[in-house]
């Protein structure tokens, strides 16, 4: 049989076309995402069912690029918050009431003083912090702390400028207090960040006890809330309104238990939040202004005793569902969206410091839904308290045990 050049070319073309046709419906699979089980293998504390597929125990993901977490310092004293300075160094709060500066190689400054007295008992102390977007010119720092006041303690917000010699905070001023005060040492919340409008977002806890727990649902109390204020501590403009005419004007959202993580989504600018549940029911929420996130009316957790909470319901009209939840708990704390270029597959992933989980969570999110979860640095056996991205595009995490980690590709 004789073949012409044209017939060979046509046959080759048809073969390619046939091959493309057979595979046109095949979806490209990310090699780092597994269709198998999730990372959580222990039994849940409850028999509650999620409200939608993917709300808990999603499939496991695996970072395909080699990376490592290196403890670059072990000399911190119960660090709680970490933020990146414009020059690349890190400003860190310590629970007892001082700040430290760390270089990206782990060299620590001496304690920075001049900070209003904190009550470090229980879960209190010097908590989260953020850097003013204009820090290079005004050197302003904002932080949350547990403050002794008449009637007990409360979650308070202060600001001050870092002295040129970096030995102290100058002109420290308390700009906001979340009332009412309560004689307890638990559930202060304590994270703070700037939103895309230049206002401050602050998380407050409901102080844990049965006496204060219902105040998370009260719009006349600052407990169990996300607060939105300006840099002077006044309610920010364009805050949402609530049906009760006596509602506090600084409220952004209500119905929170003990929110210890806040992060801005890098593309939408939306506020995401992590929240400690009771026994089960740790949450990740995508916050929307004026919404009620349910605590303690709905929850995916139970009391530490094993008893049901309230009516043992997980869904109710008018109350928001968490984007994602864990049962058993991991105790999610500080968190950050990764926007760096060191590990491309991490782009826009959410990284969360886990306390009782003793690892760092990586969540892959698409269309506001979690589609994959990974656990990093679990072998370090550390209670991870906060995490941030440095100006060098590495991740930096602090632990209750006093360590500072740099996380980067190997």
mmCIF file of C-alpha atoms in Angstrom:
data_model
loop_
_atom_site.group_PDB
_atom_site.id
_atom_site.type_symbol
_atom_site.label_atom_id
_atom_site.label_comp_id
_atom_site.label_asym_id
_atom_site.label_seq_id
_atom_site.Cartn_x
_atom_site.Cartn_y
_atom_site.Cartn_z
ATOM 1 C CA UNK A 1 0.000 0.000 0.000
ATOM 2 C CA UNK A 2 1.231 3.436 -0.986
ATOM 3 C CA UNK A 3 0.798 6.522 1.230
ATOM 4 C CA UNK A 4 1.058 10.060 -0.028
ATOM 5 C CA UNK A 5 2.415 12.887 2.080
ATOM 6 C CA UNK A 6 -1.062 14.445 2.231
ATOM 7 C CA UNK A 7 -2.725 11.236 3.400
ATOM 8 C CA UNK A 8 -0.167 10.783 6.186
ATOM 9 C CA UNK A 9 -0.710 14.370 7.359
ATOM 10 C CA UNK A 10 -4.504 14.002 7.321
ATOM 11 C CA UNK A 11 -4.326 10.750 9.256
ATOM 12 C CA UNK A 12 -2.048 12.263 11.858
ATOM 13 C CA UNK A 13 -4.421 15.242 12.244
ATOM 14 C CA UNK A 14 -7.454 12.967 12.706
ATOM 15 C CA UNK A 15 -5.601 10.937 15.332
ATOM 16 C CA UNK A 16 -4.875 14.095 17.349
ATOM 17 C CA UNK A 17 -8.467 15.292 16.970
ATOM 18 C CA UNK A 18 -9.805 11.933 18.112
ATOM 19 C CA UNK A 19 -7.513 11.942 21.129
ATOM 20 C CA UNK A 20 -8.619 15.455 22.116
ATOM 21 C CA UNK A 21 -12.276 14.500 21.734
ATOM 22 C CA UNK A 22 -11.920 11.500 24.016
ATOM 23 C CA UNK A 23 -10.350 13.609 26.765
ATOM 24 C CA UNK A 24 -12.288 16.848 26.449
ATOM 25 C CA UNK A 25 -14.404 16.089 29.551
ATOM 26 C CA UNK A 26 -11.514 15.081 31.758
ATOM 27 C CA UNK A 27 -10.834 17.552 34.588
ATOM 28 C CA UNK A 28 -7.253 18.351 35.454
ATOM 29 C CA UNK A 29 -6.519 17.054 38.957
ATOM 30 C CA UNK A 30 -4.321 18.956 41.362
ATOM 31 C CA UNK A 31 -1.663 16.398 42.413
ATOM 32 C CA UNK A 32 -1.694 17.865 45.928
ATOM 33 C CA UNK A 33 -5.395 17.172 46.508
ATOM 34 C CA UNK A 34 -6.606 13.753 47.507
ATOM 35 C CA UNK A 35 -10.091 12.349 46.986
ATOM 36 C CA UNK A 36 -9.550 10.206 50.070
ATOM 37 C CA UNK A 37 -10.342 10.850 53.725
ATOM 38 C CA UNK A 38 -9.637 14.057 55.614
ATOM 39 C CA UNK A 39 -6.781 14.705 57.990
ATOM 40 C CA UNK A 40 -8.967 14.179 61.072
ATOM 41 C CA UNK A 41 -9.148 10.485 61.991
ATOM 42 C CA UNK A 42 -10.517 10.581 65.553
ATOM 43 C CA UNK A 43 -14.188 10.272 66.383
ATOM 44 C CA UNK A 44 -16.242 13.460 66.793
ATOM 45 C CA UNK A 45 -17.680 14.434 70.164
ATOM 46 C CA UNK A 46 -21.196 14.732 68.752
ATOM 47 C CA UNK A 47 -23.480 13.056 66.255
ATOM 48 C CA UNK A 48 -24.484 16.399 64.744
ATOM 49 C CA UNK A 49 -24.682 16.563 60.964
ATOM 50 C CA UNK A 50 -23.212 19.439 58.937
ATOM 51 C CA UNK A 51 -25.546 21.839 57.176
ATOM 52 C CA UNK A 52 -23.860 21.314 53.806
ATOM 53 C CA UNK A 53 -21.233 19.149 52.163
ATOM 54 C CA UNK A 54 -17.705 20.288 52.925
ATOM 55 C CA UNK A 55 -18.576 22.110 56.141
ATOM 56 C CA UNK A 56 -16.317 19.791 58.143
ATOM 57 C CA UNK A 57 -13.749 17.025 57.590
ATOM 58 C CA UNK A 58 -12.994 17.860 53.964
ATOM 59 C CA UNK A 59 -10.483 15.874 51.938
ATOM 60 C CA UNK A 60 -6.821 16.046 52.785
ATOM 61 C CA UNK A 61 -4.391 18.138 50.765
ATOM 62 C CA UNK A 62 -0.648 17.807 50.557
ATOM 63 C CA UNK A 63 1.897 20.472 49.703
ATOM 64 C CA UNK A 64 3.907 19.102 46.794
ATOM 65 C CA UNK A 65 6.826 21.510 47.150
ATOM 66 C CA UNK A 66 9.385 20.638 49.810
ATOM 67 C CA UNK A 67 9.164 23.060 52.729
ATOM 68 C CA UNK A 68 10.334 23.260 56.315
ATOM 69 C CA UNK A 69 9.457 24.974 59.564
ATOM 70 C CA UNK A 70 12.536 26.154 61.438
ATOM 71 C CA UNK A 71 12.535 27.377 65.028
ATOM 72 C CA UNK A 72 14.678 30.496 64.635
ATOM 73 C CA UNK A 73 14.220 31.583 68.260
ATOM 74 C CA UNK A 74 13.245 29.920 71.522
ATOM 75 C CA UNK A 75 13.637 32.921 73.817
ATOM 76 C CA UNK A 76 10.167 34.464 73.817
ATOM 77 C CA UNK A 77 8.030 34.458 76.959
ATOM 78 C CA UNK A 78 4.459 33.313 76.211
ATOM 79 C CA UNK A 79 4.082 35.274 72.957
ATOM 80 C CA UNK A 80 0.515 36.000 71.847
ATOM 81 C CA UNK A 81 0.549 38.196 68.745
ATOM 82 C CA UNK A 82 2.986 38.767 65.883
ATOM 83 C CA UNK A 83 2.981 41.410 63.136
ATOM 84 C CA UNK A 84 5.425 42.284 60.378
ATOM 85 C CA UNK A 85 7.118 45.690 60.465
ATOM 86 C CA UNK A 86 7.830 47.593 57.231
ATOM 87 C CA UNK A 87 11.554 46.822 57.462
ATOM 88 C CA UNK A 88 10.881 43.085 57.592
ATOM 89 C CA UNK A 89 11.367 42.535 61.317
ATOM 90 C CA UNK A 90 8.572 41.200 63.526
ATOM 91 C CA UNK A 91 6.853 42.908 66.459
ATOM 92 C CA UNK A 92 5.628 40.405 69.036
ATOM 93 C CA UNK A 93 3.450 40.762 72.146
ATOM 94 C CA UNK A 94 4.185 38.742 75.277
ATOM 95 C CA UNK A 95 1.292 37.768 77.523
ATOM 96 C CA UNK A 96 2.731 39.307 80.702
ATOM 97 C CA UNK A 97 2.712 42.799 79.205
ATOM 98 C CA UNK A 98 5.751 43.574 77.060
ATOM 99 C CA UNK A 99 6.627 43.507 73.377
ATOM 100 C CA UNK A 100 9.746 42.275 71.603
ATOM 101 C CA UNK A 101 11.195 42.792 68.139
ATOM 102 C CA UNK A 102 12.614 39.797 66.299
ATOM 103 C CA UNK A 103 14.730 39.731 63.174
ATOM 104 C CA UNK A 104 14.003 37.138 60.515
ATOM 105 C CA UNK A 105 17.066 35.241 61.724
ATOM 106 C CA UNK A 106 15.677 35.063 65.262
ATOM 107 C CA UNK A 107 17.614 37.764 67.122
ATOM 108 C CA UNK A 108 15.398 39.241 69.845
ATOM 109 C CA UNK A 109 15.362 42.752 71.248
ATOM 110 C CA UNK A 110 14.974 43.473 74.925
ATOM 111 C CA UNK A 111 11.461 43.986 76.341
ATOM 112 C CA UNK A 112 9.612 47.054 75.053
ATOM 113 C CA UNK A 113 7.913 48.824 77.955
ATOM 114 C CA UNK A 114 5.472 51.719 78.400
ATOM 115 C CA UNK A 115 2.382 49.560 77.852
ATOM 116 C CA UNK A 116 -0.658 49.985 80.162
ATOM 117 C CA UNK A 117 -0.865 47.309 82.858
ATOM 118 C CA UNK A 118 -2.497 44.055 81.834
ATOM 119 C CA UNK A 119 -4.145 41.319 83.882
ATOM 120 C CA UNK A 120 -2.262 38.208 82.710
ATOM 121 C CA UNK A 121 -4.291 35.703 84.742
ATOM 122 C CA UNK A 122 -5.964 32.838 82.910
ATOM 123 C CA UNK A 123 -6.429 33.645 79.240
ATOM 124 C CA UNK A 124 -5.749 37.334 79.729
ATOM 125 C CA UNK A 125 -2.720 39.527 79.190
ATOM 126 C CA UNK A 126 -1.240 41.473 76.300
ATOM 127 C CA UNK A 127 -2.964 39.920 73.307
ATOM 128 C CA UNK A 128 -3.171 40.668 69.585
ATOM 129 C CA UNK A 129 -1.623 43.623 67.769
ATOM 130 C CA UNK A 130 -1.486 45.310 64.387
ATOM 131 C CA UNK A 131 0.716 47.905 62.726
ATOM 132 C CA UNK A 132 -0.644 51.175 61.366
ATOM 133 C CA UNK A 133 -0.563 51.211 57.531
ATOM 134 C CA UNK A 134 1.330 54.509 57.859
ATOM 135 C CA UNK A 135 3.767 53.122 60.429
ATOM 136 C CA UNK A 136 6.797 54.309 58.464
ATOM 137 C CA UNK A 137 5.775 57.891 59.189
ATOM 138 C CA UNK A 138 3.752 57.684 62.429
ATOM 139 C CA UNK A 139 5.185 54.548 64.139
ATOM 140 C CA UNK A 140 1.731 53.728 65.560
ATOM 141 C CA UNK A 141 0.905 50.311 66.995
ATOM 142 C CA UNK A 142 -2.539 49.089 68.121
ATOM 143 C CA UNK A 143 -3.118 46.216 70.529
ATOM 144 C CA UNK A 144 -5.737 44.378 72.592
ATOM 145 C CA UNK A 145 -5.319 43.515 76.260
ATOM 146 C CA UNK A 146 -7.203 42.397 79.373
ATOM 147 C CA UNK A 147 -7.589 45.406 81.627
ATOM 148 C CA UNK A 148 -8.426 45.637 85.323
ATOM 149 C CA UNK A 149 -11.416 47.942 85.778
ATOM 150 C CA UNK A 150 -14.131 48.484 88.359
ATOM 151 C CA UNK A 151 -16.193 45.314 88.440
ATOM 152 C CA UNK A 152 -13.526 42.971 87.144
ATOM 153 C CA UNK A 153 -11.699 42.859 83.801
ATOM 154 C CA UNK A 154 -12.560 43.565 80.204
ATOM 155 C CA UNK A 155 -11.193 43.430 76.686
ATOM 156 C CA UNK A 156 -9.624 46.800 75.873
ATOM 157 C CA UNK A 157 -7.877 48.356 72.878
ATOM 158 C CA UNK A 158 -4.919 50.731 73.106
ATOM 159 C CA UNK A 159 -2.558 52.526 70.771
ATOM 160 C CA UNK A 160 0.851 54.172 71.041
ATOM 161 C CA UNK A 161 3.942 54.957 69.030
ATOM 162 C CA UNK A 162 7.085 52.858 69.036
ATOM 163 C CA UNK A 163 9.925 55.071 70.239
ATOM 164 C CA UNK A 164 12.783 55.731 67.833
ATOM 165 C CA UNK A 165 15.138 53.843 70.172
ATOM 166 C CA UNK A 166 12.620 50.938 70.225
ATOM 167 C CA UNK A 167 12.815 50.630 74.010
ATOM 168 C CA UNK A 168 9.275 51.746 74.766
ATOM 169 C CA UNK A 169 5.810 52.600 73.521
ATOM 170 C CA UNK A 170 5.194 56.328 73.810
ATOM 171 C CA UNK A 171 1.898 58.074 74.595
ATOM 172 C CA UNK A 172 0.015 54.819 75.099
ATOM 173 C CA UNK A 173 -3.735 55.484 75.238
ATOM 174 C CA UNK A 174 -6.702 53.188 75.787
ATOM 175 C CA UNK A 175 -9.165 53.976 72.987
ATOM 176 C CA UNK A 176 -11.898 51.355 73.470
ATOM 177 C CA UNK A 177 -13.296 49.105 76.212
ATOM 178 C CA UNK A 178 -15.750 46.279 75.578
ATOM 179 C CA UNK A 179 -18.269 46.247 78.403
ATOM 180 C CA UNK A 180 -19.632 45.157 80.673
ATOM 181 C CA UNK A 181 -16.732 44.296 82.950
ATOM 182 C CA UNK A 182 -16.763 40.814 84.459
ATOM 183 C CA UNK A 183 -14.861 39.204 87.298
ATOM 184 C CA UNK A 184 -13.334 36.368 85.313
ATOM 185 C CA UNK A 185 -10.173 35.498 83.377
ATOM 186 C CA UNK A 186 -11.457 33.649 80.293
ATOM 187 C CA UNK A 187 -12.586 34.358 76.722
ATOM 188 C CA UNK A 188 -11.258 37.810 75.943
ATOM 189 C CA UNK A 189 -11.083 37.281 72.169
ATOM 190 C CA UNK A 190 -8.184 39.609 71.467
ATOM 191 C CA UNK A 191 -7.338 39.942 67.760
ATOM 192 C CA UNK A 192 -7.173 43.222 65.877
ATOM 193 C CA UNK A 193 -6.530 44.256 62.278
ATOM 194 C CA UNK A 194 -7.103 47.070 59.821
ATOM 195 C CA UNK A 195 -9.862 46.514 57.295
ATOM 196 C CA UNK A 196 -9.736 47.720 53.703
ATOM 197 C CA UNK A 197 -11.327 51.060 54.692
ATOM 198 C CA UNK A 198 -8.647 51.904 57.267
ATOM 199 C CA UNK A 199 -10.780 51.118 60.298
ATOM 200 C CA UNK A 200 -9.968 48.693 63.091
ATOM 201 C CA UNK A 201 -11.648 45.299 63.459
ATOM 202 C CA UNK A 202 -11.497 43.868 67.002
ATOM 203 C CA UNK A 203 -12.672 40.498 68.329
ATOM 204 C CA UNK A 204 -14.101 40.143 71.837
ATOM 205 C CA UNK A 205 -15.064 37.003 73.752
ATOM 206 C CA UNK A 206 -18.201 36.418 75.807
ATOM 207 C CA UNK A 207 -16.149 35.697 78.956
ATOM 208 C CA UNK A 208 -17.070 32.010 79.075
ATOM 209 C CA UNK A 209 -19.326 31.726 82.126
ATOM 210 C CA UNK A 210 -23.037 30.898 81.959
ATOM 211 C CA UNK A 211 -23.768 34.334 83.432
ATOM 212 C CA UNK A 212 -22.157 36.180 80.525
ATOM 213 C CA UNK A 213 -22.669 33.719 77.690
ATOM 214 C CA UNK A 214 -26.097 35.130 76.678
ATOM 215 C CA UNK A 215 -24.511 38.572 76.187
ATOM 216 C CA UNK A 216 -23.061 37.304 72.900
ATOM 217 C CA UNK A 217 -26.625 37.696 71.600
ATOM 218 C CA UNK A 218 -27.181 41.127 73.156
ATOM 219 C CA UNK A 219 -26.628 44.150 70.921
ATOM 220 C CA UNK A 220 -26.298 46.360 73.989
ATOM 221 C CA UNK A 221 -23.148 44.556 75.207
ATOM 222 C CA UNK A 222 -19.657 44.464 73.716
ATOM 223 C CA UNK A 223 -19.017 40.818 74.646
ATOM 224 C CA UNK A 224 -18.907 38.048 72.045
ATOM 225 C CA UNK A 225 -18.705 40.483 69.167
ATOM 226 C CA UNK A 226 -16.695 41.731 66.239
ATOM 227 C CA UNK A 227 -16.211 45.458 66.787
ATOM 228 C CA UNK A 228 -15.450 48.053 64.080
ATOM 229 C CA UNK A 229 -13.957 51.337 65.279
ATOM 230 C CA UNK A 230 -11.786 54.093 63.879
ATOM 231 C CA UNK A 231 -8.253 54.785 65.083
ATOM 232 C CA UNK A 232 -9.601 57.098 67.786
ATOM 233 C CA UNK A 233 -11.776 54.321 69.195
ATOM 234 C CA UNK A 234 -15.083 55.745 67.967
ATOM 235 C CA UNK A 235 -17.634 53.683 66.015
ATOM 236 C CA UNK A 236 -16.595 53.545 62.377
ATOM 237 C CA UNK A 237 -18.796 55.172 59.781
ATOM 238 C CA UNK A 238 -21.115 52.939 57.760
ATOM 239 C CA UNK A 239 -21.349 50.318 60.509
ATOM 240 C CA UNK A 240 -24.419 48.048 60.238
ATOM 241 C CA UNK A 241 -27.609 48.828 62.103
ATOM 242 C CA UNK A 242 -29.482 46.406 64.316
ATOM 243 C CA UNK A 243 -33.190 46.295 65.084
ATOM 244 C CA UNK A 244 -32.764 47.404 68.702
ATOM 245 C CA UNK A 245 -32.469 51.185 68.829
ATOM 246 C CA UNK A 246 -30.151 50.854 71.836
ATOM 247 C CA UNK A 247 -27.649 48.713 69.900
ATOM 248 C CA UNK A 248 -24.016 49.702 70.289
ATOM 249 C CA UNK A 249 -22.931 51.621 67.179
ATOM 250 C CA UNK A 250 -19.506 49.926 67.090
ATOM 251 C CA UNK A 251 -20.940 46.435 66.453
ATOM 252 C CA UNK A 252 -20.032 44.696 63.199
ATOM 253 C CA UNK A 253 -21.315 41.172 63.934
ATOM 254 C CA UNK A 254 -22.693 39.343 66.964
ATOM 255 C CA UNK A 255 -23.080 35.830 68.370
ATOM 256 C CA UNK A 256 -19.432 34.874 68.863
ATOM 257 C CA UNK A 257 -17.892 32.716 71.592
ATOM 258 C CA UNK A 258 -14.138 33.328 71.781
ATOM 259 C CA UNK A 259 -12.811 34.602 68.444
ATOM 260 C CA UNK A 260 -9.003 34.524 68.419
ATOM 261 C CA UNK A 261 -8.275 34.848 64.719
ATOM 262 C CA UNK A 262 -8.911 37.566 62.119
ATOM 263 C CA UNK A 263 -7.663 37.830 58.535
ATOM 264 C CA UNK A 264 -8.487 39.837 55.416
ATOM 265 C CA UNK A 265 -9.076 37.900 52.229
ATOM 266 C CA UNK A 266 -6.420 39.111 49.772
ATOM 267 C CA UNK A 267 -8.743 39.480 46.767
ATOM 268 C CA UNK A 268 -12.153 40.336 48.231
ATOM 269 C CA UNK A 269 -11.056 42.262 51.321
ATOM 270 C CA UNK A 270 -13.648 40.326 53.329
ATOM 271 C CA UNK A 271 -12.985 39.592 56.996
ATOM 272 C CA UNK A 272 -12.522 35.953 57.958
ATOM 273 C CA UNK A 273 -12.507 34.845 61.575
ATOM 274 C CA UNK A 274 -11.614 31.806 63.695
ATOM 275 C CA UNK A 275 -13.528 30.992 66.845
ATOM 276 C CA UNK A 276 -13.091 28.563 69.711
ATOM 277 C CA UNK A 277 -16.044 26.250 70.201
ATOM 278 C CA UNK A 278 -16.775 24.328 73.401
ATOM 279 C CA UNK A 279 -16.269 20.563 73.150
ATOM 280 C CA UNK A 280 -16.425 20.410 69.379
ATOM 281 C CA UNK A 281 -17.615 23.198 67.146
ATOM 282 C CA UNK A 282 -14.497 25.279 66.488
ATOM 283 C CA UNK A 283 -15.410 27.559 63.593
ATOM 284 C CA UNK A 284 -14.170 29.505 60.606
ATOM 285 C CA UNK A 285 -16.541 32.290 59.557
ATOM 286 C CA UNK A 286 -16.638 34.640 56.605
ATOM 287 C CA UNK A 287 -17.984 37.705 58.341
ATOM 288 C CA UNK A 288 -20.748 39.851 56.903
ATOM 289 C CA UNK A 289 -21.790 43.122 58.467
ATOM 290 C CA UNK A 290 -24.816 42.978 60.722
ATOM 291 C CA UNK A 291 -25.056 39.190 60.824
ATOM 292 C CA UNK A 292 -25.612 36.963 63.857
ATOM 293 C CA UNK A 293 -23.255 33.956 64.058
ATOM 294 C CA UNK A 294 -25.367 32.065 66.519
ATOM 295 C CA UNK A 295 -23.536 31.474 69.785
ATOM 296 C CA UNK A 296 -24.902 30.144 72.118
ATOM 297 C CA UNK A 297 -28.233 29.519 70.351
ATOM 298 C CA UNK A 298 -26.730 27.241 67.711
ATOM 299 C CA UNK A 299 -23.453 25.343 67.900
ATOM 300 C CA UNK A 300 -21.792 22.181 66.625
ATOM 301 C CA UNK A 301 -20.287 21.563 70.066
ATOM 302 C CA UNK A 302 -21.395 20.408 73.499
ATOM 303 C CA UNK A 303 -20.519 21.377 77.061
ATOM 304 C CA UNK A 304 -17.221 20.065 78.433
ATOM 305 C CA UNK A 305 -19.338 17.840 80.702
ATOM 306 C CA UNK A 306 -20.916 16.244 77.658
ATOM 307 C CA UNK A 307 -24.276 17.934 78.162
ATOM 308 C CA UNK A 308 -26.081 19.619 75.300
ATOM 309 C CA UNK A 309 -25.878 23.380 74.921
ATOM 310 C CA UNK A 310 -29.228 25.161 74.870
ATOM 311 C CA UNK A 311 -31.682 23.337 72.668
ATOM 312 C CA UNK A 312 -28.944 21.237 71.023
ATOM 313 C CA UNK A 313 -29.670 22.817 67.649
ATOM 314 C CA UNK A 314 -27.224 23.600 64.866
ATOM 315 C CA UNK A 315 -29.396 25.560 62.432
ATOM 316 C CA UNK A 316 -31.919 28.342 62.884
ATOM 317 C CA UNK A 317 -33.337 30.942 60.532
ATOM 318 C CA UNK A 318 -31.573 34.276 60.871
ATOM 319 C CA UNK A 319 -28.396 32.725 62.294
ATOM 320 C CA UNK A 320 -25.310 32.222 60.137
ATOM 321 C CA UNK A 321 -23.673 28.878 59.531
ATOM 322 C CA UNK A 322 -19.886 28.583 59.926
ATOM 323 C CA UNK A 323 -18.008 28.243 56.670
ATOM 324 C CA UNK A 324 -16.116 25.363 58.277
ATOM 325 C CA UNK A 325 -15.985 23.665 61.681
ATOM 326 C CA UNK A 326 -13.955 21.064 63.588
ATOM 327 C CA UNK A 327 -15.114 18.317 65.933
ATOM 328 C CA UNK A 328 -13.045 17.425 67.903
ATOM 329 C CA UNK A 329 -11.568 20.867 68.391
ATOM 330 C CA UNK A 330 -8.166 22.145 67.342
ATOM 331 C CA UNK A 331 -8.468 25.508 69.203
ATOM 332 C CA UNK A 332 -7.878 27.833 66.230
ATOM 333 C CA UNK A 333 -6.062 31.063 67.077
ATOM 334 C CA UNK A 334 -4.299 33.647 64.885
ATOM 335 C CA UNK A 335 -4.478 33.247 61.127
ATOM 336 C CA UNK A 336 -3.370 34.755 57.831
ATOM 337 C CA UNK A 337 -3.997 34.367 54.106
ATOM 338 C CA UNK A 338 -0.827 33.568 52.195
ATOM 339 C CA UNK A 339 -0.085 35.994 49.367
ATOM 340 C CA UNK A 340 3.598 35.261 48.911
ATOM 341 C CA UNK A 341 5.495 33.861 45.952
ATOM 342 C CA UNK A 342 7.705 31.366 47.760
ATOM 343 C CA UNK A 343 5.251 28.449 47.419
ATOM 344 C CA UNK A 344 2.854 29.003 44.525
ATOM 345 C CA UNK A 345 0.320 26.354 45.514
ATOM 346 C CA UNK A 346 -0.278 28.171 48.829
ATOM 347 C CA UNK A 347 -1.528 31.307 47.091
ATOM 348 C CA UNK A 348 -4.661 32.649 48.881
ATOM 349 C CA UNK A 349 -4.740 29.658 51.216
ATOM 350 C CA UNK A 350 -5.693 30.321 54.846
ATOM 351 C CA UNK A 351 -3.141 29.357 57.515
ATOM 352 C CA UNK A 352 -4.333 29.014 61.120
ATOM 353 C CA UNK A 353 -2.355 28.535 64.328
ATOM 354 C CA UNK A 354 -3.864 25.653 66.309
ATOM 355 C CA UNK A 355 -3.386 25.427 70.075
ATOM 356 C CA UNK A 356 -4.785 22.106 71.292
ATOM 357 C CA UNK A 357 -4.250 20.784 67.779
ATOM 358 C CA UNK A 358 -0.495 21.527 68.090
ATOM 359 C CA UNK A 359 -0.121 22.178 64.377
ATOM 360 C CA UNK A 360 -0.714 24.806 61.719
ATOM 361 C CA UNK A 361 -3.781 24.350 59.550
ATOM 362 C CA UNK A 362 -3.702 25.009 55.828
ATOM 363 C CA UNK A 363 -7.146 25.453 54.262
ATOM 364 C CA UNK A 364 -7.659 25.568 50.510
ATOM 365 C CA UNK A 365 -10.691 27.738 49.726
ATOM 366 C CA UNK A 366 -12.630 28.107 46.487
ATOM 367 C CA UNK A 367 -15.780 30.213 46.063
ATOM 368 C CA UNK A 368 -15.914 30.763 49.829
ATOM 369 C CA UNK A 369 -15.946 27.021 50.534
ATOM 370 C CA UNK A 370 -13.177 24.958 52.088
ATOM 371 C CA UNK A 371 -12.150 22.204 49.686
ATOM 372 C CA UNK A 372 -8.995 20.869 51.345
ATOM 373 C CA UNK A 373 -7.157 20.766 54.669
ATOM 374 C CA UNK A 374 -3.541 20.058 55.586
ATOM 375 C CA UNK A 375 -1.730 19.948 58.933
ATOM 376 C CA UNK A 376 1.744 21.427 59.065
ATOM 377 C CA UNK A 377 4.491 21.162 61.713
ATOM 378 C CA UNK A 378 2.525 18.655 63.797
ATOM 379 C CA UNK A 379 5.757 16.861 64.696
ATOM 380 C CA UNK A 380 6.927 19.984 66.570
ATOM 381 C CA UNK A 381 4.277 19.326 69.257
ATOM 382 C CA UNK A 382 3.801 23.037 69.916
ATOM 383 C CA UNK A 383 0.741 25.095 70.809
ATOM 384 C CA UNK A 384 0.744 27.530 67.892
ATOM 385 C CA UNK A 385 -0.691 30.887 68.967
ATOM 386 C CA UNK A 386 -0.361 33.226 65.971
ATOM 387 C CA UNK A 387 0.952 33.333 62.424
ATOM 388 C CA UNK A 388 1.760 36.102 59.948
ATOM 389 C CA UNK A 389 3.411 36.598 56.592
ATOM 390 C CA UNK A 390 6.685 38.486 56.571
ATOM 391 C CA UNK A 391 7.761 41.007 53.957
ATOM 392 C CA UNK A 392 10.119 38.287 52.693
ATOM 393 C CA UNK A 393 7.024 36.182 51.812
ATOM 394 C CA UNK A 394 7.832 33.547 54.434
ATOM 395 C CA UNK A 395 5.335 32.591 57.133
ATOM 396 C CA UNK A 396 6.251 33.250 60.771
ATOM 397 C CA UNK A 397 4.513 31.547 63.683
ATOM 398 C CA UNK A 398 4.792 31.854 67.457
ATOM 399 C CA UNK A 399 4.021 29.242 70.096
ATOM 400 C CA UNK A 400 2.967 29.294 73.737
ATOM 401 C CA UNK A 401 6.278 27.617 74.512
ATOM 402 C CA UNK A 402 8.209 30.703 73.385
ATOM 403 C CA UNK A 403 9.304 29.639 69.918
ATOM 404 C CA UNK A 404 9.357 31.672 66.717
ATOM 405 C CA UNK A 405 9.184 29.608 63.519
ATOM 406 C CA UNK A 406 9.960 30.534 59.940
ATOM 407 C CA UNK A 407 8.087 28.439 57.382
ATOM 408 C CA UNK A 408 9.475 28.416 53.858
ATOM 409 C CA UNK A 409 10.341 26.131 50.974
ATOM 410 C CA UNK A 410 13.347 23.920 51.595
#
